[in-house]
mmCIF file of C-alpha atoms in Angstrom:
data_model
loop_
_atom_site.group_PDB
_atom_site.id
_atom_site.type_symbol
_atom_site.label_atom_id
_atom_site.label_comp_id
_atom_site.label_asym_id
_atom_site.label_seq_id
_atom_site.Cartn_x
_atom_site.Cartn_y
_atom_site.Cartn_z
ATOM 1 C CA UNK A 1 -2.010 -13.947 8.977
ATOM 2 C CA UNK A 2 -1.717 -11.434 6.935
ATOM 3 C CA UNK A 3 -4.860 -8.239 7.806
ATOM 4 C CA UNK A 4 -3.496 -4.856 7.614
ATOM 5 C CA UNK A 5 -2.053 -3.453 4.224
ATOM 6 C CA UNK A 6 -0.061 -0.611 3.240
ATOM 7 C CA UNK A 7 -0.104 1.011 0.008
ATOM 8 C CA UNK A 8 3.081 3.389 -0.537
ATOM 9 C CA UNK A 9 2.209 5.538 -3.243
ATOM 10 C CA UNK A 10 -1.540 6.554 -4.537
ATOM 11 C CA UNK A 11 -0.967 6.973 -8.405
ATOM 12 C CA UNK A 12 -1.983 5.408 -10.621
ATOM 13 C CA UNK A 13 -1.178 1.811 -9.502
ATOM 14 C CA UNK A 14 -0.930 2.710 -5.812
ATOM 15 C CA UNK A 15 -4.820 3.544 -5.961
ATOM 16 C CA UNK A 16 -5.409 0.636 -8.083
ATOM 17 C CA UNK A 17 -3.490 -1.873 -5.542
ATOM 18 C CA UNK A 18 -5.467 -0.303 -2.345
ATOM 19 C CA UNK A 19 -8.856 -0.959 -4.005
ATOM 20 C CA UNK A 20 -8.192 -4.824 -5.152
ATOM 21 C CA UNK A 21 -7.035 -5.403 -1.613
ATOM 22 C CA UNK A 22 -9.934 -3.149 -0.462
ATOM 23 C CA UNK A 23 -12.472 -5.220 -1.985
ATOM 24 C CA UNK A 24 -11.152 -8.582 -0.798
ATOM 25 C CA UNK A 25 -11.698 -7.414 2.814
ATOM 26 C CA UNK A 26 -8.632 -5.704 3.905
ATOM 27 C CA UNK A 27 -7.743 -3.041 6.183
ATOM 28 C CA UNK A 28 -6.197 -0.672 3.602
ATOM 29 C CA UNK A 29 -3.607 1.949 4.992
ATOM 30 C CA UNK A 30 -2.960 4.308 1.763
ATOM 31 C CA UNK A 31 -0.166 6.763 1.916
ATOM 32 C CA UNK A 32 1.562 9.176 -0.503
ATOM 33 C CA UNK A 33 4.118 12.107 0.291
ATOM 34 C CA UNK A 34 1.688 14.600 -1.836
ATOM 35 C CA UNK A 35 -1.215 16.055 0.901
ATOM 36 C CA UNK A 36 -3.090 17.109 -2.171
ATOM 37 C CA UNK A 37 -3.260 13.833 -3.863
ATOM 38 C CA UNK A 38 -4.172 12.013 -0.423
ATOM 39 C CA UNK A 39 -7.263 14.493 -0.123
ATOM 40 C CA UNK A 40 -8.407 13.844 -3.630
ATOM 41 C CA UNK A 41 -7.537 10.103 -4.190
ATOM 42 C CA UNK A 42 -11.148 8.686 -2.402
ATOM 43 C CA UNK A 43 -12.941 10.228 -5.300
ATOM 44 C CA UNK A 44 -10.702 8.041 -7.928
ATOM 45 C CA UNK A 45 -11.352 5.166 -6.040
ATOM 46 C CA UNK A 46 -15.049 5.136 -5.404
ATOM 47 C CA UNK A 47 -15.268 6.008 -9.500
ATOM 48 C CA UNK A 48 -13.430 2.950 -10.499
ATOM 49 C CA UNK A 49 -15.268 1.055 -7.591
ATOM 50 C CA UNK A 50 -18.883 2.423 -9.171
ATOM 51 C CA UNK A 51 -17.754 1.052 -12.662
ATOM 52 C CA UNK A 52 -16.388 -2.271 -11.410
ATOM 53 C CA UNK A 53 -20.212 -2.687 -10.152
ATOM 54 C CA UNK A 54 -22.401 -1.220 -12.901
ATOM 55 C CA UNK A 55 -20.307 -3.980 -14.841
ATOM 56 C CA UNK A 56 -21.569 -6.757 -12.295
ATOM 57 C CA UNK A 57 -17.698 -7.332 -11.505
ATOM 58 C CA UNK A 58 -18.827 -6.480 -8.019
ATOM 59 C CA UNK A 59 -22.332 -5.639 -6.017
ATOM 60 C CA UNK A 60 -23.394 -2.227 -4.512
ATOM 61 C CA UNK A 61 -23.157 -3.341 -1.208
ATOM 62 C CA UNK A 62 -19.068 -4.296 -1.689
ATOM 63 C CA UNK A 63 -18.129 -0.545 -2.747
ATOM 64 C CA UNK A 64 -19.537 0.873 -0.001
ATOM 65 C CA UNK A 65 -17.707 -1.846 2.335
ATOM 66 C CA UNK A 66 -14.464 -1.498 0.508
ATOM 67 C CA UNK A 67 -14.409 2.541 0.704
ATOM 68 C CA UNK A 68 -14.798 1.674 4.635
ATOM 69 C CA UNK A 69 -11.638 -0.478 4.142
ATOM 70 C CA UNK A 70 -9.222 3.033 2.740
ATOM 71 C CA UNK A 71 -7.776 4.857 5.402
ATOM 72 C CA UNK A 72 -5.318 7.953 4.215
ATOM 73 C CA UNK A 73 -2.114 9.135 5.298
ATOM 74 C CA UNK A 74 0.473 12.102 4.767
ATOM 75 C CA UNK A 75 2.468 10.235 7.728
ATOM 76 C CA UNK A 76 4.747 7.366 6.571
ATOM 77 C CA UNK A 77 5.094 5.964 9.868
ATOM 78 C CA UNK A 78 2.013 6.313 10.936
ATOM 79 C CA UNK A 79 0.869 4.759 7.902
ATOM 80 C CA UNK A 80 2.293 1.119 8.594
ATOM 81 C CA UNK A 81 3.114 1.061 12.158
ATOM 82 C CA UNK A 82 0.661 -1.468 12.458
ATOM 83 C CA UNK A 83 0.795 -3.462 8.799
ATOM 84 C CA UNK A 84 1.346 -6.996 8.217
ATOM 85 C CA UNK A 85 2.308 -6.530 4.581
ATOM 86 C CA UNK A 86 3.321 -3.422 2.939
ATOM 87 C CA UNK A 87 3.465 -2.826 -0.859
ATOM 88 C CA UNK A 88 5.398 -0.035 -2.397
ATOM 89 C CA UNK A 89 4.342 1.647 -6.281
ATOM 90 C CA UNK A 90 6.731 4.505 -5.658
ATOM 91 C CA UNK A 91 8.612 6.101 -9.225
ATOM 92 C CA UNK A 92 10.823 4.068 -10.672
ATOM 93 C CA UNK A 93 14.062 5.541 -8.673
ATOM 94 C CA UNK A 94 16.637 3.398 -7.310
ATOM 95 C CA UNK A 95 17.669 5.792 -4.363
ATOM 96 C CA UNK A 96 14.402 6.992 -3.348
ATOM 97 C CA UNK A 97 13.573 3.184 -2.839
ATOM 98 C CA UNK A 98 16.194 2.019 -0.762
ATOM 99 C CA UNK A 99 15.475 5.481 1.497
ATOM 100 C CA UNK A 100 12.168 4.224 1.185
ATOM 101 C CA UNK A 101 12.790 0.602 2.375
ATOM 102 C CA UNK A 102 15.463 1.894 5.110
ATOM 103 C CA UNK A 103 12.606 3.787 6.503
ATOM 104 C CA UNK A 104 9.969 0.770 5.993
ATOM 105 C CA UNK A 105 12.530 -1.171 8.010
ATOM 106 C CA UNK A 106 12.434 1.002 11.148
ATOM 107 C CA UNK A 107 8.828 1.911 11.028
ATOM 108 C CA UNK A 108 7.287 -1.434 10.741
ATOM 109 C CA UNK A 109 6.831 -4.267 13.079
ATOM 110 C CA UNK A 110 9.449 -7.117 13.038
ATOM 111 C CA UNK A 111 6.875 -9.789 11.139
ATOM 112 C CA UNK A 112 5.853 -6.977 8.375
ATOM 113 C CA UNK A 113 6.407 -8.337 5.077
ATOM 114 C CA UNK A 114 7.643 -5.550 2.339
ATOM 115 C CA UNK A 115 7.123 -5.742 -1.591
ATOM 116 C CA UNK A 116 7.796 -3.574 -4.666
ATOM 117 C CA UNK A 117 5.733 -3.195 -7.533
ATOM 118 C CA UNK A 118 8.670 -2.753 -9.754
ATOM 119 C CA UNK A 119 9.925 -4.786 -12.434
ATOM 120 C CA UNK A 120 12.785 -2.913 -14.176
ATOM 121 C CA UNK A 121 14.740 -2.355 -10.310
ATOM 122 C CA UNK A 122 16.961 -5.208 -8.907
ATOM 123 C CA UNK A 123 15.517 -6.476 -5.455
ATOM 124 C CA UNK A 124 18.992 -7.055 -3.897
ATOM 125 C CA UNK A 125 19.224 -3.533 -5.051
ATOM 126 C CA UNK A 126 16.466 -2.421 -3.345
ATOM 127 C CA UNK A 127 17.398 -4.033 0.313
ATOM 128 C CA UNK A 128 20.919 -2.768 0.170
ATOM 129 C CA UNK A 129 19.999 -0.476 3.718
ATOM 130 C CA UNK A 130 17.516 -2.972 5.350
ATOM 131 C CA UNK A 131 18.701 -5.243 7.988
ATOM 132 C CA UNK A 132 19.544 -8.861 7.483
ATOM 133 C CA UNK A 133 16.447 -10.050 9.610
ATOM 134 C CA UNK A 134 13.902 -7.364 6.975
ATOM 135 C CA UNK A 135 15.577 -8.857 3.781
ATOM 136 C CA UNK A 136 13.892 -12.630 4.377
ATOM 137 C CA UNK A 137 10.775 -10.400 4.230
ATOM 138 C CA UNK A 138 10.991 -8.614 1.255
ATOM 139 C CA UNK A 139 10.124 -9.183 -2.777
ATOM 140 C CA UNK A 140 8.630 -7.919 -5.555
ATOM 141 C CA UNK A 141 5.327 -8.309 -6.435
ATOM 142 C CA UNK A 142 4.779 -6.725 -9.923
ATOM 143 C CA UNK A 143 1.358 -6.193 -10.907
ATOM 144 C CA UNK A 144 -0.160 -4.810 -14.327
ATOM 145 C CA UNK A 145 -2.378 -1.492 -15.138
ATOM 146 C CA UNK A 146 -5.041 -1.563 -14.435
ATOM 147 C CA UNK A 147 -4.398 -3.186 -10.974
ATOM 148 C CA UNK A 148 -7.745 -3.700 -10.007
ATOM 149 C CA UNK A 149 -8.799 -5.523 -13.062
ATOM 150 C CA UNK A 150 -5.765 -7.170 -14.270
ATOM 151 C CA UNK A 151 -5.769 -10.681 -13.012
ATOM 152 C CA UNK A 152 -1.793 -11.131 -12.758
ATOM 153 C CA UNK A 153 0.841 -10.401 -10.352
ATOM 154 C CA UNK A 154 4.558 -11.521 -10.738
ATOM 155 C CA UNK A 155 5.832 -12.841 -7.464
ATOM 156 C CA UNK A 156 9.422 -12.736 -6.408
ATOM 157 C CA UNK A 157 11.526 -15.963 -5.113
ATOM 158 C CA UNK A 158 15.098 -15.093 -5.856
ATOM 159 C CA UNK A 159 16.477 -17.227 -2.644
ATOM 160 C CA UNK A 160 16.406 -14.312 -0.037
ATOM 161 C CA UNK A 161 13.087 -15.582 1.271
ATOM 162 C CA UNK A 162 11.773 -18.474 3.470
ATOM 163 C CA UNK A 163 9.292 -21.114 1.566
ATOM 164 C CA UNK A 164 6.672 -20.436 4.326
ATOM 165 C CA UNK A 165 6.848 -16.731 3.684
ATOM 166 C CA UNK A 166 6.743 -16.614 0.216
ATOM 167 C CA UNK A 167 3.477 -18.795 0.432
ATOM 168 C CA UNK A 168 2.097 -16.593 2.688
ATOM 169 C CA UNK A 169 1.722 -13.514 0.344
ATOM 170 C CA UNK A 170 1.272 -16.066 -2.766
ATOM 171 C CA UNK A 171 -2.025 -17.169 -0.500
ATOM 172 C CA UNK A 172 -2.994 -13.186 -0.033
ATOM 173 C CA UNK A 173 -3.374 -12.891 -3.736
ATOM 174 C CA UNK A 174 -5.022 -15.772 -4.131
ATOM 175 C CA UNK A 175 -7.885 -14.803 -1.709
ATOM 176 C CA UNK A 176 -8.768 -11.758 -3.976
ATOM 177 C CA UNK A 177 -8.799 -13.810 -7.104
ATOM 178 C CA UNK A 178 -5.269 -13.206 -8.721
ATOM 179 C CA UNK A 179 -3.249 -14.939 -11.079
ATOM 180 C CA UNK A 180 0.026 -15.575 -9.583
ATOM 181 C CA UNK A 181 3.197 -15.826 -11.575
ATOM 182 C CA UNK A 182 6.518 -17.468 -9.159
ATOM 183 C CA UNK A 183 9.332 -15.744 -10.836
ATOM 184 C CA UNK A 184 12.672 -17.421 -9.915
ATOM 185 C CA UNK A 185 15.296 -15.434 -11.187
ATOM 186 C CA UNK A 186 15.840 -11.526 -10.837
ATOM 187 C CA UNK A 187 15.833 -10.298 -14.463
ATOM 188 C CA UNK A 188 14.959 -6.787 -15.875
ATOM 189 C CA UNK A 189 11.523 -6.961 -16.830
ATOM 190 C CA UNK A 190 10.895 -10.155 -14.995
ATOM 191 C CA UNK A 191 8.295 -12.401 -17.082
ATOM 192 C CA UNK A 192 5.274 -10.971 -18.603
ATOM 193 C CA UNK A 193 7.046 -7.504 -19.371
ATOM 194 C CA UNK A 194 10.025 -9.125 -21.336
ATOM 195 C CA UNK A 195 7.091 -10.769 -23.388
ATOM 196 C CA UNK A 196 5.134 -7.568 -23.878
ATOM 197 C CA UNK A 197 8.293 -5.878 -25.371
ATOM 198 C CA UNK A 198 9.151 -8.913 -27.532
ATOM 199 C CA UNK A 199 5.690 -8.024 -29.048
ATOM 200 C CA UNK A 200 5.954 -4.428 -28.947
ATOM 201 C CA UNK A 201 9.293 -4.135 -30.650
ATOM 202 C CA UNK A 202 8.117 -6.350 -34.026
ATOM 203 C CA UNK A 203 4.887 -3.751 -33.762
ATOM 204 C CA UNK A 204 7.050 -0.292 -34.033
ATOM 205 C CA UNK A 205 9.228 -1.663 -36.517
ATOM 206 C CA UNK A 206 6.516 -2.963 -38.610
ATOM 207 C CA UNK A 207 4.882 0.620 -38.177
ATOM 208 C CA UNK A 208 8.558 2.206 -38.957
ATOM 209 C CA UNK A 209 8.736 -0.232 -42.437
ATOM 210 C CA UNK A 210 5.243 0.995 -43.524
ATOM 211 C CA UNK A 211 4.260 -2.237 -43.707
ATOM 212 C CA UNK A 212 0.443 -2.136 -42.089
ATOM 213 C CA UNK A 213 -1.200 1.354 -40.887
ATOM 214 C CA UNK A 214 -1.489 2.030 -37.268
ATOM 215 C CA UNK A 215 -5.134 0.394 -37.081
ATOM 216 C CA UNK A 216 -4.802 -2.755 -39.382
ATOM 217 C CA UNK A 217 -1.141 -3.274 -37.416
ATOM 218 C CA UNK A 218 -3.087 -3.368 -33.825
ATOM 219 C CA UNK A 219 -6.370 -4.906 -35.294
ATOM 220 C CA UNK A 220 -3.564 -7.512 -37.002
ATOM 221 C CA UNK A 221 -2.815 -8.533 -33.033
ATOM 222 C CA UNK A 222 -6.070 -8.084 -31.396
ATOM 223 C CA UNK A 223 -7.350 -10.498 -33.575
ATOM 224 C CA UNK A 224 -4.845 -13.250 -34.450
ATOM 225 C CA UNK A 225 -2.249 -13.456 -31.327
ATOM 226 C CA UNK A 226 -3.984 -11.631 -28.770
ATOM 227 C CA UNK A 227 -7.270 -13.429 -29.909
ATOM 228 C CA UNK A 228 -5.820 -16.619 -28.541
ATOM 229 C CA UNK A 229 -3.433 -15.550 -25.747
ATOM 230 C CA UNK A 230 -6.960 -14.691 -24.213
ATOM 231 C CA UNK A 231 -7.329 -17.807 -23.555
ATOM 232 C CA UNK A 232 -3.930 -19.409 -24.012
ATOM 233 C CA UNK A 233 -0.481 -19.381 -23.100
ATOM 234 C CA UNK A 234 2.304 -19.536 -25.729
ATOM 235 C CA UNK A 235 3.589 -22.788 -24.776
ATOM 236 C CA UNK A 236 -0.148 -24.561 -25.131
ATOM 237 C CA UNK A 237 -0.379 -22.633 -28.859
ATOM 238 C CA UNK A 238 3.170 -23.996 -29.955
ATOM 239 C CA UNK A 239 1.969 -27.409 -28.730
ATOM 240 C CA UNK A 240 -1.597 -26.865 -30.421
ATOM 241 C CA UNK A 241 -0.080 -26.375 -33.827
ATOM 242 C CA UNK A 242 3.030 -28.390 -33.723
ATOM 243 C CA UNK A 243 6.481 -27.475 -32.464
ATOM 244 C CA UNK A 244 7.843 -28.746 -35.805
ATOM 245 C CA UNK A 245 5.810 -25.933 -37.783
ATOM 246 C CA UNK A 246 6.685 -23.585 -34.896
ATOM 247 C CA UNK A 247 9.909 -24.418 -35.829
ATOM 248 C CA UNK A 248 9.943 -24.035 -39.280
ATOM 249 C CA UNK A 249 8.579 -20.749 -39.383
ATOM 250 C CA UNK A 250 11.105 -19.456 -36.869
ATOM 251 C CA UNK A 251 13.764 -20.117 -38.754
ATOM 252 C CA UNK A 252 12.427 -18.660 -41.427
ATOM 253 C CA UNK A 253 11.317 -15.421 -39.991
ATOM 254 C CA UNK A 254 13.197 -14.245 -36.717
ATOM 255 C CA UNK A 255 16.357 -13.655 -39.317
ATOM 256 C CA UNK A 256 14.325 -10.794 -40.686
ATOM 257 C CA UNK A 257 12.562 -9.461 -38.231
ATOM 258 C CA UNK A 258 13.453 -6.960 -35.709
ATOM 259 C CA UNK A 259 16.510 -7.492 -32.804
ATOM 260 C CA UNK A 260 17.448 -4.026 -31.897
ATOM 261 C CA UNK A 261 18.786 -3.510 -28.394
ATOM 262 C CA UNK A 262 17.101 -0.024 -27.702
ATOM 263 C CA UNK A 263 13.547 1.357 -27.859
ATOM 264 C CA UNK A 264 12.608 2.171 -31.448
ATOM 265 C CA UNK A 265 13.487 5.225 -33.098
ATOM 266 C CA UNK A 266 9.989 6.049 -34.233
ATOM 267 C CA UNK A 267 8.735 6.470 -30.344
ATOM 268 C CA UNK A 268 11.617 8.770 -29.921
ATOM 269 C CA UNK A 269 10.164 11.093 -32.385
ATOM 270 C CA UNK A 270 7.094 11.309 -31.364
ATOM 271 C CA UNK A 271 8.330 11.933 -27.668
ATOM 272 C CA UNK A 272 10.496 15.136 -28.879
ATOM 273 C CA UNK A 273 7.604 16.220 -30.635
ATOM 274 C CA UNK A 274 5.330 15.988 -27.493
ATOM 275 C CA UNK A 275 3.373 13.102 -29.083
ATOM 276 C CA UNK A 276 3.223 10.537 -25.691
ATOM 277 C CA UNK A 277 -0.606 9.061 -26.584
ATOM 278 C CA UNK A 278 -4.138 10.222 -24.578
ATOM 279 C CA UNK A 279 -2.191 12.143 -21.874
ATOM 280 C CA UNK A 280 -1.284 14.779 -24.539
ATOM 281 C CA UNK A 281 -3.795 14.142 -27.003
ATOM 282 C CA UNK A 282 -1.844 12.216 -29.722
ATOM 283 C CA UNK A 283 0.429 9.816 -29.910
ATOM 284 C CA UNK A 284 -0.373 6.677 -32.357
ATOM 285 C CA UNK A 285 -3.814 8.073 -32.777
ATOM 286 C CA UNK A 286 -5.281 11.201 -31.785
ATOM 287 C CA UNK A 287 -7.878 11.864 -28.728
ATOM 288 C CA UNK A 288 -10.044 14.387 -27.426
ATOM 289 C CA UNK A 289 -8.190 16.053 -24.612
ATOM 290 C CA UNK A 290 -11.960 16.795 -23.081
ATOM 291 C CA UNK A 291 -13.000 13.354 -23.438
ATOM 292 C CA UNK A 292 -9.714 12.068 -22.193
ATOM 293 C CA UNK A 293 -12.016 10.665 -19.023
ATOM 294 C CA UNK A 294 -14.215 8.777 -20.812
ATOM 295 C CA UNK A 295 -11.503 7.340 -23.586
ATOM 296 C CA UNK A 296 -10.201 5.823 -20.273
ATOM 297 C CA UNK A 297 -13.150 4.499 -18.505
ATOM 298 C CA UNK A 298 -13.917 2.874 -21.792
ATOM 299 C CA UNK A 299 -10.420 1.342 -21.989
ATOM 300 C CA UNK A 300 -11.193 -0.322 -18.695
ATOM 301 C CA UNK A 301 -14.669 -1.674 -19.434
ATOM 302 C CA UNK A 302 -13.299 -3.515 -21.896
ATOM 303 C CA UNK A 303 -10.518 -4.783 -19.933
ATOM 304 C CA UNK A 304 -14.040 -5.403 -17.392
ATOM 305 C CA UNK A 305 -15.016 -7.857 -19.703
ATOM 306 C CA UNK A 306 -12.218 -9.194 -20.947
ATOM 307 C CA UNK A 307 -12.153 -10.502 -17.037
ATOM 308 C CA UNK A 308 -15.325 -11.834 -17.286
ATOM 309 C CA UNK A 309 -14.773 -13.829 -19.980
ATOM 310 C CA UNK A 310 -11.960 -15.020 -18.388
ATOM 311 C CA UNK A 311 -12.904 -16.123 -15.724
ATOM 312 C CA UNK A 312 -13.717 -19.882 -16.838
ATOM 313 C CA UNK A 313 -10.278 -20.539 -17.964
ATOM 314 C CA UNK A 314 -8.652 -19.378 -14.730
ATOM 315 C CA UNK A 315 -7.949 -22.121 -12.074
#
């Protein structure tokens, strides 16, 4: 049974990870290599806690518990000497993770499960220094931003793993309400990514043709696709309307829309100009570098009740 957690990493999803395991009941061993950021990291989390209950996504009584739950480290082995599960939401760094995972290896206790957060790194990759025994115990479990309030997380069974094992952690994200996706094959981007690009790519290029502005293009998706992916999956909507229409209109659109290979030229631009979105001010749109605080915690409340609204259609 899985009690103790480790949280490698307390960013922005490491943080995020530590408080939806926090708030499910679980001994939460946080670590990160940066002394200043594991000194300043409780404040983050009891502000996202404090939101999560003035929303009613939580009571009072549950952030104070949860906060009790954190423990911090600067130590790595001291960290998760005594885990059952440890998850990793370390940059995006091929070599740093396998020194990571060599380390996890050692440090751990035989049973210890280990997991990445990744979903553009190759877990075979990943487990290339681990012993044989440690690979049967190791996946990725990809979850979204905001961690804490989005429901999914994309679960690894690439063949490496035991049945019983994998059912294990699938029955640890179940207990704190997530939405579990089994992915079966180890592709870049895994599932719900490669879909968010396929989206993403038809949205630059139909800001790079001039075809919509930058608010009628995203107001365009929030409310026609996005308006029912809320509450359906693509597959349901094809059968809803009829895969013969779906049909037709493929083959009369995917011919002229968008199938470049690479990220679109237009983001390119903005990055050499600086222009990367709220964390410098402008990217798409423009934001108040003072407000930048707010901007987020208003992003999140709506993603608050977009999970409340949810929460019917989720089995």
């Amino acid at each position: 049974m899985i009690k103790t957690i480790g949280v490698i990493g307390a960013g922005t999803m490491g943080h995020s990870i530590a408080i939806s395991f926090a708030i499910g009941g679980y001994e939460i061993r946080l670590y990160d290599v940066d002394e200043v950021r594991v000194n300043s990291v409780a404040g983050d989390i009891e502000r996202e806690l404090r939101l999560l209950s003035d929303e009613k996504v939580i009571e009072e009584a549950i952030v104070l518990k949860a906060l009790q739950k954190i423990s911090y480290f600067n130590d790595l082995c001291e960290a998760v000497s005594q885990c059952d599960y440890v998850i990793e939401a370390a940059p995006e760094i091929i070599e740093l993770k396998q020194k990571l995972f060599k380390q996890l290896d050692a440090y751990c206790p035989e049973h210890t499960i280990l997991a990445s957060n990744t979903s553009s790194l190759a877990l075979e990759s990943m487990m290339e220094l681990v012993s044989e025994e440690r690979k049967q115990r190791m996946m990725i479990n990809h979850w979204y931003n905001p961690a804490h309030i989005m429901p999914i997380v994309e679960l690894s069974f690439f063949g490496n793993m035991p049945l019983h094992i994998y059912e294990k952690v699938d029955k640890l994200y179940q207990s704190i309400n997530k939405q579990c996706v089994k992915v079966l094959k180890d592709v870049p981007g895994l599932v719900a990514n490669r879909i968010q690009q396929g989206i993403a790519r038809e949205v630059f290029s139909i800001i790079e043709q001039g075809i919509a502005s930058y608010e009628d293009v995203d107001r365009a998706l929030k409310f026609g696709p996005a308006f029912r992916y809320a509450t359906a999956g693509q597959l349901e909507i094809a059968d809803m309307g009829g895969l013969d229409i779906w049909c037709t209109v493929g083959d009369n659109l995917l011919k002229v829309m968008d199938n470049r290979q690479q990220s679109n030229e237009l983001l390119r631009s903005k990055i050499s100009n600086g222009e990367l979105g709220i964390k410098t001010g402008k990217g798409f749109f423009e934001y108040d570098e003072k407000q930048s605080a707010e901007i987020k915690k208003q992003f999140n409340r709506r993603l608050i009740h977009q999970l409340k609204a949810s929460r019917c259609y989720m089995e």
